[in-house]
C-alpha angles and dihedrals in degrees: 000000000000090000093052092046090051090052090050091052090050090052091049091052092050103033113015137237101321095056090045092053091050090049093051091049090050092052098045095080090047093053093046090051090047090054093051090047093051092050089053100041108022129231100311137247126302099214096204090062092057125094114257143115096204123031113192111197119200107198115235095357115155119214094236095052091047092050089051095051109031114111104168134110108264146085120284117215132152135233135191109243121223090230142043091206134035090253094055093041093052095043095050097043102040116009096090099035143078116221106178093160090064136080117201117211100199140195097156118100092214092074093071092033091059093042092241096158143121092329090058102039135024087248141347118214103202119205095180090099089062093060114158102233093197097050094033095225142070109274123233090239091059093050093045092052091048089052092052090051092047091050089057095043096045106030093160098050133090111247127218108193112193115195118189095218140123081032113102140292091081111225102183121103095265095040096051091057098041118103108261093002109086121039134196134211088267092057115134110206090201092056095038111021098183138280098280094049091046092051090048092050095041093236100126128072102217129113123238093242089063092046090051091050092051091045091052090046088056089054091050090053093056095039090059089059092043091055091054093044093054088060088062103041120081125207130040114327130196125193113207142141136242091224143330133239140247114238101184099311125140129230119254152246085012104045123228140176115290112284134213133188126012114294119194117262100012110125115198132133092257089058109033107024100094136174121264106191113179122207108183097200127187113307128327132270121243102241122208132185116226136169114283122265124225121261135192113260124234113231119242095242091056091049091051092049092050093049091050091050089055092054102266116129 
């Protein structure tokens, strides 16, 4: 609610009363649906209060798609995420806390944008500098290798390992060649804003079945790396997601136009019901909290470029 009120105030400052009124009316159904959802499902899960040694986050992974594709030994549960976007998830889980027993292996540009750094975690291992300029994302292989290295460097710390997939752009064979799905280093976000925005705006000629296939393919790509990584990590591991994604669904109980992507502050099952897949592993690590270590900062221009490449503008 605070986010939507802030947006309304910004519109009022830039465009006056009429635009503000339209904005408020647009957000009312969202907030009513959020209220109904909270009454049904509760406030959500604070991930740092859960029991794990390694938390593997798959960005924008819906519970239903994960349940359909997972083929590992473990126990599948679900949780309600605190956010419907990476920004909201990170803010609500970490912004007011200190987690000096935890190392964050990161590929998401919102970590530096929100100043979640050495004062928040013991260390942040940032993969944004290893951006694949052809695929316009951080590959699962890059994140997995960084996690292996961090496991060796910080053997007595909890690890959060944040993969960007299955979040678009789609990097599987189908997704790379699908209109709006796979991008290249010459991609212009203004000319081609990304598959979810194009579906929302009706500017791409691709059916939802093909989009779903490419989206699932992106999940398969990251799960292959996750399976190998779990063979290396010791301790108790959990595979989860920061949020899900709309693929043409409508809000309920108050209906809305079809929605795509993962807007901030919209709580619906497609967005905040996430997998919680528990792999017990062999033994547990002895976790210790220690003062944070310094890290290299990521400049603002790089953060902006990475966010644009991922479809934020």
